[in-house]
Amino acid sequence: MTHPLRILLLLILVSSSCKAEQQSPGRVTPTFPTPPETLTEPESRASYVVTEVWTPCSEVDTLDFASASEREQFIVDYLALGGIASEDAFRSSISKAFEIGTEPFSQELKQLAIRYLSHRRSPLYNMDQYIYVMDAALEYGLLDEAEEIRYHEERTLWSKNRVGALSKDFAYVTPSGVEQTLHTTPVTKSLLVAFYAPDCSICSSIFAYIEQSSPLQEALEQGDLSLLCIDPYGEERSFQRSLSEVPHGAIVGLDSERIVLEQSLYDLRSVPTLYLLDEEYRVQMKNLEIDQLEQMFRERYGM
């Protein structure tokens, strides 16, 4: 989904003109250029901006900005635009940023990218874009040993179940003891896979939200959405105890062998974790928030 901040940035790009401000002899404060009027699509306009933003600069330092808050806002806006731009444009741009950035500026850019792009509840959450930043940071030697280890683990998880790819299959057992697999789970149009943990209060809240949401209930009743709730922790007693909290009509399964966790088939650094699959079990959305899905069906049904 496009966050309101990104829409605002696009409106700014359409209506205003920004030129590089002279900071001191030989230095400029980076600002966003105005894309040509011939570029009308959001992606092409954002791609132009992130491509050209560093052109006037031979070097970028933290001291080129009037204040720390101004510098952070510029970087956040840059990352927001990068989320709209094409992959090639942003990859090239972030590489250029690290190439001309001083160590203090490059480290701050990296840290803000970690904060805003890799945390699920951030309005700019975008793991693809986060990986692009960290790929470039690694290339320019900006990761310490701990960061590099953590990044390689994250990149391995990111490479699995990417949007558009066939989801990783796994087996599960229903409460009645029937063995099933993800790719044999009945689905008409879309399948929401909710990985949860028994006794998880946030998971319970998400399940209650689904039951109380008119758009989601309409989607389930119309067959536009199916729901599969998976406990990947493999403990039968806890699983049975959790069944009363699962939304009515959901398919429920226990990964009794803990294959999902042991083989890191899915990115389950926290629960609940939600994936949306199509009727062919290809990933439509990953690590999504339930209100994103609700809004999608709200718009579809005109609610």
CSV table of C-alpha atoms in Angstrom, one decimal:
chain,number,residue,atom,x,y,z
A,1,MET,CA,0.0,0.0,0.0
A,2,THR,CA,1.1,3.6,-0.6
A,3,HIS,CA,1.5,5.4,2.7
A,4,PRO,CA,0.1,9.0,2.9
A,5,LEU,CA,3.7,10.3,3.4
A,6,ARG,CA,4.6,9.0,0.0
A,7,ILE,CA,1.5,10.6,-1.6
A,8,LEU,CA,2.4,13.9,0.0
A,9,LEU,CA,5.9,13.6,-1.3
A,10,LEU,CA,4.6,13.1,-4.8
A,11,LEU,CA,2.4,16.1,-4.5
A,12,ILE,CA,5.4,18.1,-3.5
A,13,LEU,CA,7.3,16.9,-6.5
A,14,VAL,CA,4.5,17.9,-8.8
A,15,SER,CA,4.0,21.4,-7.4
A,16,SER,CA,7.4,22.7,-6.3
A,17,SER,CA,10.9,23.2,-7.5
A,18,CYS,CA,14.0,22.5,-5.5
A,19,LYS,CA,17.5,23.5,-6.3
A,20,ALA,CA,20.7,22.6,-4.6
A,21,GLU,CA,21.5,25.2,-2.0
A,22,GLN,CA,25.0,26.7,-1.7
A,23,GLN,CA,26.4,25.7,1.7
A,24,SER,CA,30.0,26.8,1.4
A,25,PRO,CA,32.5,27.2,-1.5
A,26,GLY,CA,32.6,23.9,-3.3
A,27,ARG,CA,29.7,22.3,-1.2
A,28,VAL,CA,26.0,22.1,-1.6
A,29,THR,CA,23.2,20.9,0.6
A,30,PRO,CA,21.4,18.1,-1.2
A,31,THR,CA,17.8,18.9,-2.2
A,32,PHE,CA,15.2,17.2,-4.4
A,33,PRO,CA,15.1,18.2,-8.1
A,34,THR,CA,11.8,18.7,-9.8
A,35,PRO,CA,11.2,16.0,-12.5
A,36,PRO,CA,10.2,17.1,-16.0
A,37,GLU,CA,6.6,17.6,-16.7
A,38,THR,CA,6.8,14.9,-19.4
A,39,LEU,CA,7.2,12.3,-16.6
A,40,THR,CA,3.7,11.7,-15.3
A,41,GLU,CA,3.9,8.3,-13.6
A,42,PRO,CA,4.8,8.2,-9.9
A,43,GLU,CA,7.5,5.6,-10.5
A,44,SER,CA,9.2,7.5,-13.3
A,45,ARG,CA,9.0,10.8,-11.4
A,46,ALA,CA,10.5,9.3,-8.2
A,47,SER,CA,13.1,7.5,-10.2
A,48,TYR,CA,14.2,10.8,-11.8
A,49,VAL,CA,14.5,12.4,-8.4
A,50,VAL,CA,16.5,9.7,-6.7
A,51,THR,CA,18.8,9.5,-9.8
A,52,GLU,CA,19.5,13.2,-9.9
A,53,VAL,CA,19.5,14.2,-6.2
A,54,TRP,CA,23.2,13.5,-5.8
A,55,THR,CA,24.3,15.1,-9.2
A,56,PRO,CA,25.3,18.5,-7.8
A,57,CYS,CA,27.3,17.0,-5.0
A,58,SER,CA,30.9,15.8,-5.1
A,59,GLU,CA,30.7,14.8,-1.4
A,60,VAL,CA,27.9,14.7,1.2
A,61,ASP,CA,28.6,15.2,4.9
A,62,THR,CA,26.4,15.5,8.0
A,63,LEU,CA,27.6,19.1,8.4
A,64,ASP,CA,26.1,20.0,5.0
A,65,PHE,CA,22.7,20.3,6.7
A,66,ALA,CA,21.5,23.1,9.0
A,67,SER,CA,20.5,20.7,11.8
A,68,ALA,CA,20.2,17.0,12.7
A,69,SER,CA,16.4,17.1,12.3
A,70,GLU,CA,16.7,18.6,8.8
A,71,ARG,CA,19.2,15.9,7.9
A,72,GLU,CA,17.0,13.1,9.2
A,73,GLN,CA,13.9,14.5,7.4
A,74,PHE,CA,15.9,14.6,4.1
A,75,ILE,CA,17.0,11.0,4.5
A,76,VAL,CA,13.5,9.8,5.4
A,77,ASP,CA,12.0,11.6,2.4
A,78,TYR,CA,14.7,10.1,0.2
A,79,LEU,CA,13.9,6.6,1.5
A,80,ALA,CA,10.2,7.2,0.9
A,81,LEU,CA,10.9,8.3,-2.7
A,82,GLY,CA,13.2,5.3,-3.1
A,83,GLY,CA,10.2,3.1,-2.2
A,84,ILE,CA,8.3,4.4,-5.2
A,85,ALA,CA,11.2,4.5,-7.7
A,86,SER,CA,12.3,1.6,-9.8
A,87,GLU,CA,14.6,-1.0,-8.3
A,88,ASP,CA,17.4,-0.1,-10.7
A,89,ALA,CA,17.1,3.6,-10.1
A,90,PHE,CA,17.2,3.2,-6.3
A,91,ARG,CA,20.0,0.7,-6.3
A,92,SER,CA,22.1,3.1,-8.4
A,93,SER,CA,21.2,6.0,-6.2
A,94,ILE,CA,21.9,4.4,-2.9
A,95,SER,CA,25.3,3.2,-4.2
A,96,LYS,CA,26.1,6.8,-5.3
A,97,ALA,CA,25.1,8.1,-1.9
A,98,PHE,CA,27.6,5.8,-0.1
A,99,GLU,CA,30.2,6.5,-2.7
A,100,ILE,CA,30.2,10.3,-2.1
A,101,GLY,CA,29.0,10.2,1.5
A,102,THR,CA,31.5,10.8,4.3
A,103,GLU,CA,31.7,8.1,7.0
A,104,PRO,CA,29.4,10.0,9.4
A,105,PHE,CA,26.7,10.7,6.7
A,106,SER,CA,26.9,7.2,5.3
A,107,GLN,CA,26.5,5.6,8.7
A,108,GLU,CA,23.5,7.8,9.5
A,109,LEU,CA,21.9,7.0,6.2
A,110,LYS,CA,22.5,3.3,6.9
A,111,GLN,CA,21.1,3.5,10.5
A,112,LEU,CA,18.0,5.4,9.4
A,113,ALA,CA,17.4,2.9,6.6
A,114,ILE,CA,17.5,0.1,9.2
A,115,ARG,CA,15.1,1.9,11.5
A,116,TYR,CA,12.6,2.9,8.8
A,117,LEU,CA,12.8,0.1,6.3
A,118,SER,CA,13.2,-3.1,8.3
A,119,HIS,CA,10.8,-2.6,11.2
A,120,ARG,CA,7.3,-3.9,10.4
A,121,ARG,CA,5.4,-1.2,12.0
A,122,SER,CA,7.3,1.6,10.4
A,123,PRO,CA,5.2,3.5,7.8
A,124,LEU,CA,8.1,3.0,5.3
A,125,TYR,CA,8.6,-0.7,6.0
A,126,ASN,CA,10.0,-2.3,2.8
A,127,MET,CA,12.3,-5.3,3.1
A,128,ASP,CA,13.2,-5.2,-0.6
A,129,GLN,CA,14.4,-1.7,-0.3
A,130,TYR,CA,16.2,-2.5,3.0
A,131,ILE,CA,18.1,-5.2,1.2
A,132,TYR,CA,19.1,-2.8,-1.6
A,133,VAL,CA,20.5,-0.4,1.0
A,134,MET,CA,22.4,-3.1,2.9
A,135,ASP,CA,23.8,-4.6,-0.2
A,136,ALA,CA,25.3,-1.3,-1.0
A,137,ALA,CA,26.5,-0.7,2.6
A,138,LEU,CA,28.2,-4.0,2.6
A,139,GLU,CA,29.9,-3.2,-0.7
A,140,TYR,CA,31.3,0.0,0.7
A,141,GLY,CA,32.5,-1.6,4.0
A,142,LEU,CA,29.9,0.2,6.2
A,143,LEU,CA,28.8,-2.9,8.2
A,144,ASP,CA,30.6,-4.0,11.4
A,145,GLU,CA,31.0,-7.7,12.1
A,146,ALA,CA,27.8,-8.1,14.0
A,147,GLU,CA,25.8,-6.2,11.5
A,148,GLU,CA,27.2,-8.3,8.7
A,149,ILE,CA,26.3,-11.5,10.4
A,150,ARG,CA,22.8,-10.3,11.1
A,151,TYR,CA,22.4,-9.0,7.5
A,152,HIS,CA,23.4,-12.3,5.9
A,153,GLU,CA,20.8,-14.1,8.1
A,154,GLU,CA,18.1,-11.5,7.1
A,155,ARG,CA,19.1,-11.7,3.4
A,156,THR,CA,18.6,-15.5,3.5
A,157,LEU,CA,15.1,-15.1,4.9
A,158,TRP,CA,14.3,-12.3,2.5
A,159,SER,CA,15.3,-14.5,-0.5
A,160,LYS,CA,12.6,-17.0,0.5
A,161,ASN,CA,8.9,-16.6,-0.4
A,162,ARG,CA,9.4,-13.3,-2.3
A,163,VAL,CA,6.4,-11.7,-3.8
A,164,GLY,CA,5.4,-13.4,-7.0
A,165,ALA,CA,7.3,-16.6,-6.1
A,166,LEU,CA,5.7,-20.0,-5.3
A,167,SER,CA,5.4,-20.3,-1.5
A,168,LYS,CA,7.4,-22.9,0.3
A,169,ASP,CA,5.3,-26.0,0.9
A,170,PHE,CA,5.1,-27.7,4.3
A,171,ALA,CA,3.0,-30.3,6.1
A,172,TYR,CA,0.6,-29.7,9.0
A,173,VAL,CA,-1.9,-31.7,11.0
A,174,THR,CA,-5.5,-30.5,11.6
A,175,PRO,CA,-7.1,-30.7,15.1
A,176,SER,CA,-8.9,-33.9,14.0
A,177,GLY,CA,-5.6,-35.5,13.0
A,178,VAL,CA,-5.8,-35.2,9.3
A,179,GLU,CA,-2.5,-34.6,7.6
A,180,GLN,CA,-2.4,-31.8,5.1
A,181,THR,CA,0.0,-29.6,3.2
A,182,LEU,CA,0.0,-25.9,2.4
A,183,HIS,CA,-0.3,-26.6,-1.3
A,184,THR,CA,-3.3,-28.9,-0.9
A,185,THR,CA,-5.2,-26.4,1.3
A,186,PRO,CA,-8.5,-25.5,-0.3
A,187,VAL,CA,-8.4,-21.9,-1.7
A,188,THR,CA,-10.7,-20.2,-4.2
A,189,LYS,CA,-9.0,-16.9,-4.8
A,190,SER,CA,-6.7,-15.8,-2.0
A,191,LEU,CA,-5.3,-17.6,1.1
A,192,LEU,CA,-4.2,-15.7,4.2
A,193,VAL,CA,-1.7,-17.8,6.1
A,194,ALA,CA,-1.4,-16.7,9.7
A,195,PHE,CA,1.5,-18.1,11.6
A,196,TYR,CA,0.7,-17.7,15.3
A,197,ALA,CA,1.8,-18.9,18.8
A,198,PRO,CA,-0.6,-20.2,21.5
A,199,ASP,CA,-0.8,-17.9,24.4
A,200,CYS,CA,0.3,-15.0,22.2
A,201,SER,CA,-1.8,-11.9,23.2
A,202,ILE,CA,-1.1,-10.1,19.9
A,203,CYS,CA,-2.1,-13.2,17.9
A,204,SER,CA,-5.4,-13.3,19.8
A,205,SER,CA,-6.0,-9.6,19.1
A,206,ILE,CA,-5.4,-10.2,15.4
A,207,PHE,CA,-7.8,-13.1,15.4
A,208,ALA,CA,-10.5,-11.0,17.2
A,209,TYR,CA,-9.9,-8.2,14.7
A,210,ILE,CA,-10.6,-10.6,11.8
A,211,GLU,CA,-13.8,-11.8,13.3
A,212,GLN,CA,-15.0,-8.2,13.9
A,213,SER,CA,-13.9,-6.8,10.6
A,214,SER,CA,-16.9,-6.4,8.1
A,215,PRO,CA,-14.7,-6.3,5.0
A,216,LEU,CA,-12.7,-9.4,6.0
A,217,GLN,CA,-15.8,-11.3,7.1
A,218,GLU,CA,-17.4,-10.4,3.7
A,219,ALA,CA,-14.3,-11.7,1.9
A,220,LEU,CA,-14.4,-15.0,3.8
A,221,GLU,CA,-18.1,-15.4,3.2
A,222,GLN,CA,-17.9,-14.6,-0.5
A,223,GLY,CA,-15.0,-17.0,-1.0
A,224,ASP,CA,-12.6,-14.2,-2.0
A,225,LEU,CA,-10.4,-15.1,1.0
A,226,SER,CA,-9.6,-18.3,2.8
A,227,LEU,CA,-7.8,-18.4,6.2
A,228,LEU,CA,-5.2,-20.9,7.3
A,229,CYS,CA,-3.9,-20.5,10.9
A,230,ILE,CA,-0.6,-22.4,11.5
A,231,ASP,CA,1.0,-23.1,14.9
A,232,PRO,CA,4.7,-23.8,13.9
A,233,TYR,CA,5.8,-24.6,17.4
A,234,GLY,CA,4.8,-28.2,17.4
A,235,GLU,CA,3.4,-28.6,21.0
A,236,GLU,CA,0.1,-30.5,20.8
A,237,ARG,CA,-1.4,-29.4,24.2
A,238,SER,CA,-0.8,-25.7,23.6
A,239,PHE,CA,-2.2,-26.1,20.1
A,240,GLN,CA,-5.4,-27.7,21.3
A,241,ARG,CA,-5.8,-25.1,24.0
A,242,SER,CA,-5.5,-22.3,21.4
A,243,LEU,CA,-8.3,-23.5,19.1
A,244,SER,CA,-11.0,-21.5,20.9
A,245,GLU,CA,-9.3,-18.3,19.9
A,246,VAL,CA,-8.9,-19.0,16.2
A,247,PRO,CA,-11.5,-17.2,13.9
A,248,HIS,CA,-14.6,-19.2,13.1
A,249,GLY,CA,-14.3,-21.0,9.8
A,250,ALA,CA,-10.5,-20.9,9.6
A,251,ILE,CA,-8.5,-24.0,8.7
A,252,VAL,CA,-6.1,-24.7,11.6
A,253,GLY,CA,-3.0,-26.7,11.6
A,254,LEU,CA,0.0,-27.7,13.7
A,255,ASP,CA,3.4,-28.1,12.3
A,256,SER,CA,4.1,-31.1,14.6
A,257,GLU,CA,7.6,-31.6,13.2
A,258,ARG,CA,8.5,-27.9,13.5
A,259,ILE,CA,9.7,-28.0,9.8
A,260,VAL,CA,8.9,-24.3,9.2
A,261,LEU,CA,11.1,-23.2,12.1
A,262,GLU,CA,13.8,-25.8,11.8
A,263,GLN,CA,14.3,-25.2,8.1
A,264,SER,CA,13.6,-21.4,8.2
A,265,LEU,CA,11.0,-21.8,5.5
A,266,TYR,CA,9.4,-18.5,6.4
A,267,ASP,CA,10.5,-15.3,8.0
A,268,LEU,CA,9.1,-15.8,11.5
A,269,ARG,CA,11.2,-13.5,13.6
A,270,SER,CA,8.0,-12.6,15.4
A,271,VAL,CA,4.4,-13.7,15.5
A,272,PRO,CA,1.8,-13.2,14.3
A,273,THR,CA,3.3,-13.2,10.7
A,274,LEU,CA,0.9,-13.0,7.8
A,275,TYR,CA,1.3,-14.1,4.2
A,276,LEU,CA,-1.2,-13.7,1.4
A,277,LEU,CA,-1.1,-16.3,-1.4
A,278,ASP,CA,-3.1,-16.5,-4.6
A,279,GLU,CA,-5.0,-19.6,-5.8
A,280,GLU,CA,-1.8,-21.1,-7.1
A,281,TYR,CA,0.0,-20.6,-3.8
A,282,ARG,CA,2.2,-17.8,-5.1
A,283,VAL,CA,3.0,-15.0,-2.7
A,284,GLN,CA,1.0,-11.9,-3.2
A,285,MET,CA,2.0,-10.1,0.0
A,286,LYS,CA,4.4,-11.0,2.8
A,287,ASN,CA,4.7,-9.8,6.4
A,288,LEU,CA,1.6,-7.7,5.9
A,289,GLU,CA,-0.5,-5.9,8.6
A,290,ILE,CA,-4.1,-7.1,9.0
A,291,ASP,CA,-5.4,-3.5,8.4
A,292,GLN,CA,-3.7,-3.5,5.0
A,293,LEU,CA,-5.7,-6.6,4.0
A,294,GLU,CA,-8.8,-5.1,5.5
A,295,GLN,CA,-8.4,-1.9,3.5
A,296,MET,CA,-7.9,-3.9,0.3
A,297,PHE,CA,-11.2,-5.6,0.7
A,298,ARG,CA,-12.9,-2.5,2.0
A,299,GLU,CA,-12.0,-0.8,-1.3
A,300,ARG,CA,-13.0,-3.8,-3.3
A,301,TYR,CA,-16.5,-3.9,-1.8
A,302,GLY,CA,-17.0,-0.2,-1.6
A,303,MET,CA,-17.4,-0.2,2.1
